[in-house]
mmCIF file of C-alpha atoms in Angstrom:
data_model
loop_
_atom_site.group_PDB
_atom_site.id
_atom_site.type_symbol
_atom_site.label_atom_id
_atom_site.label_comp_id
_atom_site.label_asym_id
_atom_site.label_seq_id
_atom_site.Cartn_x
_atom_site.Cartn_y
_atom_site.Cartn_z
ATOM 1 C CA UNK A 1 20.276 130.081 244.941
ATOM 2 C CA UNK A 2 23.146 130.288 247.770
ATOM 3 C CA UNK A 3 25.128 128.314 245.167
ATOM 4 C CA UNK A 4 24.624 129.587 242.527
ATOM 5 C CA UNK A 5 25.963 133.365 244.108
ATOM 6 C CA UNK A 6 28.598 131.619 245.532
ATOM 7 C CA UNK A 7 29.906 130.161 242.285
ATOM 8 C CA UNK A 8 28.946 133.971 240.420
ATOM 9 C CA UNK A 9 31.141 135.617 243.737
ATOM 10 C CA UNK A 10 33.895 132.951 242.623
ATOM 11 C CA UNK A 11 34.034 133.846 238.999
ATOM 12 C CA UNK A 12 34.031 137.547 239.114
ATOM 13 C CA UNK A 13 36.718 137.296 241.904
ATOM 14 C CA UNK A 14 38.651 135.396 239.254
ATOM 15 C CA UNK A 15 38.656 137.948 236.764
ATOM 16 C CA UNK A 16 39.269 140.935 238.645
ATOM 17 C CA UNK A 17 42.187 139.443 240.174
ATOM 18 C CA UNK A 18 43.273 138.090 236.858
ATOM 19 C CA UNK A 19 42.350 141.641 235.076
ATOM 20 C CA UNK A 20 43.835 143.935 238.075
ATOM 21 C CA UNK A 21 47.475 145.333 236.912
ATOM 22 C CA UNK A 22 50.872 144.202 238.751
ATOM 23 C CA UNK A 23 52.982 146.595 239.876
ATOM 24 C CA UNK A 24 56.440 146.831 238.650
ATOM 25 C CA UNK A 25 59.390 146.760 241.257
ATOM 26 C CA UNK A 26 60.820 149.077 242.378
ATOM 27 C CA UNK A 27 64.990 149.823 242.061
ATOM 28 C CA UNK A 28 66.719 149.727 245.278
ATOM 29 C CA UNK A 29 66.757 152.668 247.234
ATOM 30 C CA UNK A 30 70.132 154.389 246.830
ATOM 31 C CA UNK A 31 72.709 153.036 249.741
ATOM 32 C CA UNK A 32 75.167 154.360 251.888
ATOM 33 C CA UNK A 33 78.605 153.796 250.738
ATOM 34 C CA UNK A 34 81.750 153.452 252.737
ATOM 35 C CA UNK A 35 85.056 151.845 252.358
ATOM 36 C CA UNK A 36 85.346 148.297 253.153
ATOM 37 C CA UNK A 37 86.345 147.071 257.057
ATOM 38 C CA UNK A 38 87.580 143.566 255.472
ATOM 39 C CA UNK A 39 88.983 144.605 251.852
ATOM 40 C CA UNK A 40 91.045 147.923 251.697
ATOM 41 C CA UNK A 41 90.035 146.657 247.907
ATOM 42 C CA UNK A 42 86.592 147.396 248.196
ATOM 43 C CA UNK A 43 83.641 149.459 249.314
ATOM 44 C CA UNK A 44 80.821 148.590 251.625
ATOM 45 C CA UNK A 45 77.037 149.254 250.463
ATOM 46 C CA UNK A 46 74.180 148.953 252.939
ATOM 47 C CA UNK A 47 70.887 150.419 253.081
ATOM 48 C CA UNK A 48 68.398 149.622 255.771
ATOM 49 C CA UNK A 49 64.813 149.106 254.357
ATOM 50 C CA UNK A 50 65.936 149.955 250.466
ATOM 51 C CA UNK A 51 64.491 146.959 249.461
ATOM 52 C CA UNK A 52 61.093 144.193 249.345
ATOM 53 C CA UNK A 53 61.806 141.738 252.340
ATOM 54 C CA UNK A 54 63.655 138.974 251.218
ATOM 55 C CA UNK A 55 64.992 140.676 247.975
ATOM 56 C CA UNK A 56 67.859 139.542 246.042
ATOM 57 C CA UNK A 57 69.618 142.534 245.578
ATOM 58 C CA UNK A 58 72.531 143.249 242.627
ATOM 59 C CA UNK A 59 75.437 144.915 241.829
ATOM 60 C CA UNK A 60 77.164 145.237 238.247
ATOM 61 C CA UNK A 61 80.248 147.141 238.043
ATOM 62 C CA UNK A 62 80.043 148.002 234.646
ATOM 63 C CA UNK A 63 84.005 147.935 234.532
ATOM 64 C CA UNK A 64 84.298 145.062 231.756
ATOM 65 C CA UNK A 65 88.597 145.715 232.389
ATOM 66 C CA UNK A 66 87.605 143.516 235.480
ATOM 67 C CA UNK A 67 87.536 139.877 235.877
ATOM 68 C CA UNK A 68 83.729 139.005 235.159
ATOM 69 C CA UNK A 69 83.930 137.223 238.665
ATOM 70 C CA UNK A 70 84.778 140.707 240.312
ATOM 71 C CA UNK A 71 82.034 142.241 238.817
ATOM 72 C CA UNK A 72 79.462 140.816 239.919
ATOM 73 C CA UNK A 73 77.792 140.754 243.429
ATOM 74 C CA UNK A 74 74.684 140.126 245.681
ATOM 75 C CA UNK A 75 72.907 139.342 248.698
ATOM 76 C CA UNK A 76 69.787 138.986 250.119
ATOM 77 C CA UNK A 77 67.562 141.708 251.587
ATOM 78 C CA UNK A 78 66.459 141.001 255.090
ATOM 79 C CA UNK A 79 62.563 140.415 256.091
ATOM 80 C CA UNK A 80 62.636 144.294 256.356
ATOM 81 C CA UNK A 81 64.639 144.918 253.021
ATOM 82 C CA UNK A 82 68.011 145.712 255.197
ATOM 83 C CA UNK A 83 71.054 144.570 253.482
ATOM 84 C CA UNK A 84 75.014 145.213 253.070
ATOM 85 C CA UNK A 85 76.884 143.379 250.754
ATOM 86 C CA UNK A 86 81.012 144.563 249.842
ATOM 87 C CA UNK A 87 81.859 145.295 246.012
ATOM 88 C CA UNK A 88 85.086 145.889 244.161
ATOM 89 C CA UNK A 89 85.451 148.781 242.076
ATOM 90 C CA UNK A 90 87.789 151.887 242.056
ATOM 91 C CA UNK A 91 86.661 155.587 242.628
ATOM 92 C CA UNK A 92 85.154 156.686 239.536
ATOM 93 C CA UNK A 93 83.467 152.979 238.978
ATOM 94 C CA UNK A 94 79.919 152.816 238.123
ATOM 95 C CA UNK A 95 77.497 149.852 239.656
ATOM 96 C CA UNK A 96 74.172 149.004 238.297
ATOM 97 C CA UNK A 97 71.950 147.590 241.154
ATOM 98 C CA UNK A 98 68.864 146.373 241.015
ATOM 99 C CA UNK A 99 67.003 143.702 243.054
ATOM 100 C CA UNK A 100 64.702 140.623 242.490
ATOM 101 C CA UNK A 101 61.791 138.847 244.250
ATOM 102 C CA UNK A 102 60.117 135.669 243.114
ATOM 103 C CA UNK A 103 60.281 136.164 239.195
ATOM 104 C CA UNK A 104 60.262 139.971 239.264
ATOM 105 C CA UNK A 105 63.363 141.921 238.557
ATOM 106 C CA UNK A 106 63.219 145.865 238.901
ATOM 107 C CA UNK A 107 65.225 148.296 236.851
ATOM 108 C CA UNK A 108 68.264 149.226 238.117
ATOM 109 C CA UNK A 109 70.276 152.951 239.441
ATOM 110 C CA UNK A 110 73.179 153.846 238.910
ATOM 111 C CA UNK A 111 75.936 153.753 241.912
ATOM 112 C CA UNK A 112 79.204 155.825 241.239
ATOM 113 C CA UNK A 113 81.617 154.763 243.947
ATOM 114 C CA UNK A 114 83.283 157.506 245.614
ATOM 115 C CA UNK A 115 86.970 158.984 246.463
ATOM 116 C CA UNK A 116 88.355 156.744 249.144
#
C-alpha cells in the first residue's frame, strides 16, 4: 500500500508541476543613466537589482544610421541582478532593453538617452 501512494504522490506531483503556468519575465527595471567615464562617446547604464541574478541583459539602439556593431550591447546581471554596461547613442537615441535567463527572454522598455 506504501507503494502504491508513493507512486500516486509521484504522478500527481508530475502533473501539477507540468499543468502549473510559468511566469513570463519581467523587462529590466528602468536604469540610471549617466555619461560615460571611459567614452565621452557614450552613456553609462546601471541599475542595481533591475534584473533576475545572472541575467543577460540587452540594449538595441534602434538607430539603424549606426554601424550594426554599435548598436548592439550587453552584459550580465550579477547574482543580485546589479549590472552596468556603456552604450553608444546620441541624445535623442532610443534603446530597447530587455534581458534573458536560461531560454526566457522578457519584453523589452524603451530607454531614451538624455541631453549630455
Amino acid at each position: 500500500m506504501g507503494g502504491f501512494l508513493l507512486r500516486a504522490f509521484g504522478v500527481c506531483a508530475v502533473l501539477v508541476a507540468c499543468t502549473s503556468p510559468t511566469l513570463p519575465l519581467p523587462p529590466p527595471a528602468l536604469p540610471t543613466i549617466s555619461v560615460s567615464e571611459t567614452n565621452p562617446q557614450a552613456y553609462h547604464l546601471k541599475s542595481e537589482q533591475g534584473t533576475i541574478g545572472g541575467a543577460l541583459v540587452i540594449a538595441v539602439n534602434r538607430d539603424t544610421t549606426m554601424k550594426p556593431e554599435e548598436r548592439v550591447s550587453g552584459t550580465i546581471a550579477d547574482g543580485d541582478g546589479t549590472w552596468e554596461m556603456d552604450v553608444l547613442g546620441k541624445p535623442g537615441d532610443v534603446l530597447d532593453l530587455s534581458q534573458e535567463s536560461g531560454s526566457a527572454r522578457s519584453g523589452s522598455i524603451d530607454v531614451t538617452l538624455p541631453a549630455r
